[in-house]
mmCIF file with all atom_site columns, C-alpha atoms and ligand atoms in Angstrom:
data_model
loop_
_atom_site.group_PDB
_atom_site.id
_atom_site.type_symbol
_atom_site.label_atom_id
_atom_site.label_alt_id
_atom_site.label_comp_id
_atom_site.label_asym_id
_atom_site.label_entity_id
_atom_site.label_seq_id
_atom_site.pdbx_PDB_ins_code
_atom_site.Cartn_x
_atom_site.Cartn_y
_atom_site.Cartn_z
_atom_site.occupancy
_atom_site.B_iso_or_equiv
_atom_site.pdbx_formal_charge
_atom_site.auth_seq_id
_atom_site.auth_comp_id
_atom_site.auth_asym_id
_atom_site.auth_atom_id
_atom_site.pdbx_PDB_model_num
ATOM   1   C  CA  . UNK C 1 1   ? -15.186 55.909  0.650   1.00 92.00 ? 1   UNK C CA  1
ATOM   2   C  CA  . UNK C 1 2   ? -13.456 55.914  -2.659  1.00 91.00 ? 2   UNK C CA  1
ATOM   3   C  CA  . UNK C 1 3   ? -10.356 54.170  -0.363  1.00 93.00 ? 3   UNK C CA  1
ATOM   4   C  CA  . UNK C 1 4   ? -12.513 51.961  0.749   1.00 93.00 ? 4   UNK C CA  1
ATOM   5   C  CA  . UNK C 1 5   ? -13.858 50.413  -2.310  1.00 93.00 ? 5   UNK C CA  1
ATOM   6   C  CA  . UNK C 1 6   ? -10.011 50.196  -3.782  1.00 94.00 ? 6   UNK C CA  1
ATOM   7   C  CA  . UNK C 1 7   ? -9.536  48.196  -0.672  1.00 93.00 ? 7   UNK C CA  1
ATOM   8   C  CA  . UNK C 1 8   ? -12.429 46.167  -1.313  1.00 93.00 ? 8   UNK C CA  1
ATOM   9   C  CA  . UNK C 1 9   ? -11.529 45.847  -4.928  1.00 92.00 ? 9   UNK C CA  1
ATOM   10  C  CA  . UNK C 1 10  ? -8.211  44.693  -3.998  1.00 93.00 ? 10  UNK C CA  1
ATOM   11  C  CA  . UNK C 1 11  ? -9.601  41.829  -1.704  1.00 93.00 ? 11  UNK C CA  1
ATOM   12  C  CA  . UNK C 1 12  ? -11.795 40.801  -4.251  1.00 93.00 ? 12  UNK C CA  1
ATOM   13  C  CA  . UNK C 1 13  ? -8.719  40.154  -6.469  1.00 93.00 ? 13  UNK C CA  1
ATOM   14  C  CA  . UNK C 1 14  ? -7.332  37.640  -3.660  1.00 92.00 ? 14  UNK C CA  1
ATOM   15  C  CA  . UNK C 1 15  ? -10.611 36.699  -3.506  1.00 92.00 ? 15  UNK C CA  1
ATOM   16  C  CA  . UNK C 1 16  ? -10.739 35.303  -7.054  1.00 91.00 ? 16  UNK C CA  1
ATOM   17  C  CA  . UNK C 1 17  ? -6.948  33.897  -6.916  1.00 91.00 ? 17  UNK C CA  1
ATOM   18  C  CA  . UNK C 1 18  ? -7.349  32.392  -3.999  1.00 91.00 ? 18  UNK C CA  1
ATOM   19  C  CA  . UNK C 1 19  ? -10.044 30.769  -5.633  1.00 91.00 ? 19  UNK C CA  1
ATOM   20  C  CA  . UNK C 1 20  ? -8.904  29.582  -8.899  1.00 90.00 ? 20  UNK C CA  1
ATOM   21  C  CA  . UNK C 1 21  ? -6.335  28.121  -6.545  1.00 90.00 ? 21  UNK C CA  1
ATOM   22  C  CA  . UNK C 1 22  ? -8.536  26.365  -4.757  1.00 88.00 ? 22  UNK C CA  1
ATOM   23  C  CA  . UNK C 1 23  ? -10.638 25.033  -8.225  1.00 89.00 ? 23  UNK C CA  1
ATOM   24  C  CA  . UNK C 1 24  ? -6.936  23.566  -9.506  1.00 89.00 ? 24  UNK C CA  1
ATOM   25  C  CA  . UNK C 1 25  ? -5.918  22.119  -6.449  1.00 89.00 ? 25  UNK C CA  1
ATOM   26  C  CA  . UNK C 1 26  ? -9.041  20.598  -6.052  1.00 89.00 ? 26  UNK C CA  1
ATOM   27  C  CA  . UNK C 1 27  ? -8.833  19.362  -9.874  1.00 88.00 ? 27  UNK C CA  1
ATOM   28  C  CA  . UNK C 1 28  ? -5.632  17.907  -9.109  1.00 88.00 ? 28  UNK C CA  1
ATOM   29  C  CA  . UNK C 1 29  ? -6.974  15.933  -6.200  1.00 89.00 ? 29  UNK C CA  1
ATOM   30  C  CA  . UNK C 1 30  ? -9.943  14.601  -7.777  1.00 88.00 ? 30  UNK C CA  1
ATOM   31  C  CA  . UNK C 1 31  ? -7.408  13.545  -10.193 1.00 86.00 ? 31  UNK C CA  1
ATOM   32  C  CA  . UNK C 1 32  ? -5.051  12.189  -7.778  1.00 85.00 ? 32  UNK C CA  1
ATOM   33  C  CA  . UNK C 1 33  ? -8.313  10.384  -5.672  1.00 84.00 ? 33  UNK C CA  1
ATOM   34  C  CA  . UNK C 1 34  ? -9.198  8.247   -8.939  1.00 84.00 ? 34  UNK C CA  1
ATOM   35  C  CA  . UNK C 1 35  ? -5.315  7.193   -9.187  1.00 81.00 ? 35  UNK C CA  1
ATOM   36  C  CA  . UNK C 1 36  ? -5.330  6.541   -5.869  1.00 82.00 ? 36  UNK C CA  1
ATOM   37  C  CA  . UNK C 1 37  ? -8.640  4.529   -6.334  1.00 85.00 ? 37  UNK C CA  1
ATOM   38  C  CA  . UNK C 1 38  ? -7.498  2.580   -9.117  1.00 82.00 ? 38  UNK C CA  1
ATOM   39  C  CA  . UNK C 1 39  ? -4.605  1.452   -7.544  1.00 77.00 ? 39  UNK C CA  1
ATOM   40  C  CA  . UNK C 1 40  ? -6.076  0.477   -4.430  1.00 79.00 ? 40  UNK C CA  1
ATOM   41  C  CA  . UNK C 1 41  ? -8.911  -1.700  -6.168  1.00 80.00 ? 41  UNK C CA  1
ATOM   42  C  CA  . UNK C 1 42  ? -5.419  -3.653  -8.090  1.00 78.00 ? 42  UNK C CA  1
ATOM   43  C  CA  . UNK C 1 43  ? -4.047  -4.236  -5.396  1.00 75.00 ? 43  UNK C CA  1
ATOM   44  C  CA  . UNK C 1 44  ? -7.100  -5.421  -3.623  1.00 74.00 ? 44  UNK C CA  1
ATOM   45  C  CA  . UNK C 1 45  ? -7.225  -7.796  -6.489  1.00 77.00 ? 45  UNK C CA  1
ATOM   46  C  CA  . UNK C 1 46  ? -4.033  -8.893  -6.285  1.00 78.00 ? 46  UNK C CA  1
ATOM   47  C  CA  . UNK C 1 47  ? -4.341  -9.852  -2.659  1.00 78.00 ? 47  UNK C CA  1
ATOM   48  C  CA  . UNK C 1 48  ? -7.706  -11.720 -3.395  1.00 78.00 ? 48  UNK C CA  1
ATOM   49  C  CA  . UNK C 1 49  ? -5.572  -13.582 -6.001  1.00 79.00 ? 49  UNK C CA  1
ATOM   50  C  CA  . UNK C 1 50  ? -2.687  -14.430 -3.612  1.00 80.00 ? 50  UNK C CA  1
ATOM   51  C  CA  . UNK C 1 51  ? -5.391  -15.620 -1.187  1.00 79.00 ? 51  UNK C CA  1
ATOM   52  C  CA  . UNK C 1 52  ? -6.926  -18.046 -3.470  1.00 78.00 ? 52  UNK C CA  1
ATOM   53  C  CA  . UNK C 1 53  ? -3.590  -19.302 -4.332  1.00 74.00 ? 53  UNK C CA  1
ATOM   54  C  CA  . UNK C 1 54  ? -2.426  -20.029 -1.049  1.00 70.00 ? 54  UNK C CA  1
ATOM   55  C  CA  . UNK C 1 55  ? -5.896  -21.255 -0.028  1.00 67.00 ? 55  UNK C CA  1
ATOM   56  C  CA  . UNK C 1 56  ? -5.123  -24.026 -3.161  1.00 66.00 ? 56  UNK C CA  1
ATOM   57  C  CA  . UNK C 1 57  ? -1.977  -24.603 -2.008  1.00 63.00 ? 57  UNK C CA  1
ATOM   58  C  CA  . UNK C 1 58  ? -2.547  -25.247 1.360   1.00 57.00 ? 58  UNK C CA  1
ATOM   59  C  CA  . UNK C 1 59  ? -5.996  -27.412 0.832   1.00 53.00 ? 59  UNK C CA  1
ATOM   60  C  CA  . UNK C 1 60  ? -4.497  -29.352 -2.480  1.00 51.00 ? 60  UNK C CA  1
ATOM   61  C  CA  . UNK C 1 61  ? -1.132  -31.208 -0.993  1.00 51.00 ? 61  UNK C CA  1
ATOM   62  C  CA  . UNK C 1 62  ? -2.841  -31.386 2.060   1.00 49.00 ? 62  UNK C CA  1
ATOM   63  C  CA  . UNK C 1 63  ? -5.819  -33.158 2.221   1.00 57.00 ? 63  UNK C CA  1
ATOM   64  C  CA  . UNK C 1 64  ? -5.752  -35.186 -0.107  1.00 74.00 ? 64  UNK C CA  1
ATOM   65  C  CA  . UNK C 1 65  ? -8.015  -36.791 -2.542  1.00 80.00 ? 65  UNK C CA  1
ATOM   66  C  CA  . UNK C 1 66  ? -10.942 -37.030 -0.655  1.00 83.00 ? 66  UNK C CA  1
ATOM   67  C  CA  . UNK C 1 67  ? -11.366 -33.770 0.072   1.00 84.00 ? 67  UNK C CA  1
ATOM   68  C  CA  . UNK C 1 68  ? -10.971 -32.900 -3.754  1.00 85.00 ? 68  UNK C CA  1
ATOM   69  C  CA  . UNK C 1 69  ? -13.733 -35.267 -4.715  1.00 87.00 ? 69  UNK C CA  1
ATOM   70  C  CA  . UNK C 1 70  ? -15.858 -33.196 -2.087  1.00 88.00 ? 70  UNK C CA  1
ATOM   71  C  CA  . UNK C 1 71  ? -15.131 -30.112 -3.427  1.00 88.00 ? 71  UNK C CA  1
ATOM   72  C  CA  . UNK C 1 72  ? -15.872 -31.458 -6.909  1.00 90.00 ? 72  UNK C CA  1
ATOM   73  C  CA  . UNK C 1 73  ? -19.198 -32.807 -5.525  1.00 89.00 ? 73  UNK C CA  1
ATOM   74  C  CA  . UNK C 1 74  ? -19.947 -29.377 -4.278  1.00 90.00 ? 74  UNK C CA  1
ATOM   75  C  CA  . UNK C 1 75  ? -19.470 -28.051 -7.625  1.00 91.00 ? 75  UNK C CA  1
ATOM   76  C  CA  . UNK C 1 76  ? -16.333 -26.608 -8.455  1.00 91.00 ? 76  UNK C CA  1
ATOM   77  C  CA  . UNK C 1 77  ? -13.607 -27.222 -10.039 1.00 92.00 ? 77  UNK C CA  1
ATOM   78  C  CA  . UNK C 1 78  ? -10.296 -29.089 -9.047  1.00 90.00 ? 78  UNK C CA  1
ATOM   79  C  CA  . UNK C 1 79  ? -8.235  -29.022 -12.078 1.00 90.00 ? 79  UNK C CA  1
ATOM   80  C  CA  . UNK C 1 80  ? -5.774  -26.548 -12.467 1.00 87.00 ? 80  UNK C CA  1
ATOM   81  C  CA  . UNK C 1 81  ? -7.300  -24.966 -15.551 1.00 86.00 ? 81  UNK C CA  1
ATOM   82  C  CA  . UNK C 1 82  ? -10.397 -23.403 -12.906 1.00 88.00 ? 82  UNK C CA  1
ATOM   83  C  CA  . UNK C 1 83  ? -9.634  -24.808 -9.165  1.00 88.00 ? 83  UNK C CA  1
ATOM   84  C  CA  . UNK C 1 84  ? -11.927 -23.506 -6.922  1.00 89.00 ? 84  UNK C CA  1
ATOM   85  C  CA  . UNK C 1 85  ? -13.938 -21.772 -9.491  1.00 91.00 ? 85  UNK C CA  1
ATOM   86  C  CA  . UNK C 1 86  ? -17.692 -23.240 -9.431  1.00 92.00 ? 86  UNK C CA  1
ATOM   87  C  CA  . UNK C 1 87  ? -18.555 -26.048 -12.056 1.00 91.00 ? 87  UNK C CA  1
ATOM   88  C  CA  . UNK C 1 88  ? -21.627 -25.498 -14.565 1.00 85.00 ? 88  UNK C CA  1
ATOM   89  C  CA  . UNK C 1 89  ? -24.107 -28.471 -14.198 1.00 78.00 ? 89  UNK C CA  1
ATOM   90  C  CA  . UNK C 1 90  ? -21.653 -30.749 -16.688 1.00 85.00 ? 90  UNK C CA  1
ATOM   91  C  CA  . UNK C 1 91  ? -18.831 -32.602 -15.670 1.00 89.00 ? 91  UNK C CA  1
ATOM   92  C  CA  . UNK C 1 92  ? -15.519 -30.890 -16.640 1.00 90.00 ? 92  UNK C CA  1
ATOM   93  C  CA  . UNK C 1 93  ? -12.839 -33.068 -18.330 1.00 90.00 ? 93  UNK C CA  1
ATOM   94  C  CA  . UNK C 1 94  ? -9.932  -31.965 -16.774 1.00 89.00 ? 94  UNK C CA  1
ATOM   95  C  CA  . UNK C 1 95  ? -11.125 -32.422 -12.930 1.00 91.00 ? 95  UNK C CA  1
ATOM   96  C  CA  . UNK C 1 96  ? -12.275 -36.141 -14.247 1.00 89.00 ? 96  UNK C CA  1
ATOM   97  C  CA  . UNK C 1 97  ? -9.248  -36.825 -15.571 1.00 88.00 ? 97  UNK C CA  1
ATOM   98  C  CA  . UNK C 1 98  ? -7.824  -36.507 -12.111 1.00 84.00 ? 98  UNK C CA  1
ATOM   99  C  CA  . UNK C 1 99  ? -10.174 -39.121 -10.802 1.00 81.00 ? 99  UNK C CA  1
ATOM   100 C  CA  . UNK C 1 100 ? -8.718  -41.852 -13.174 1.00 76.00 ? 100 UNK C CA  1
HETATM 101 ZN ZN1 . LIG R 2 .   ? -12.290 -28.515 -14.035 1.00 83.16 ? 201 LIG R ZN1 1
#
């Protein structure tokens, strides 16, 4: 009996290492997971941002001015300050400027 319970008592200080490993390892990856987040969501940015930019440069040379009036009618912008970004109700200066 008295064996027993050393035994016992023994296991249960495993137990409790084992444990607090477990509790810092699983710190650590929580800690890694929101790095790992973080970066992801950047670099999902990034890629939005290198769409849009190839998306301009393919539709700008291209298709000429036409097209650009369209898009301007559909309201957004074509000047390089916002292109592609949508237009508030007013006319902006700098897509205007590229009707003269
Ligand atoms: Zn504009």
């Amino acid at each position: 009996m008295e064996t027993q319970i050393g035994e016992l008592y023994e296991q249960l200080g495993h137990l409790k290492n084992d444990l607090s490993e477990i509790i810092e390892e699983n710190h650590r990856l929580t800690v890694e997971n929101k790095h790992l987040r973080t970066y992801l969501k950047r670099d999902h940015v990034e890629e939005e941002k290198a769409a849009t930019k190839k998306k301009q440069e393919v539709t700008v040379p291209g298709e000429g001015f036409d097209n650009l009036a369209r898009i301007y009618k559909e309201g957004f912008h074509i000047c390089h300050m916002q292109f592609g970004s949508p237009r508030t109700d007013e006319d902006c200066l700098f897509c205007l400027e590229l009707f003269d």
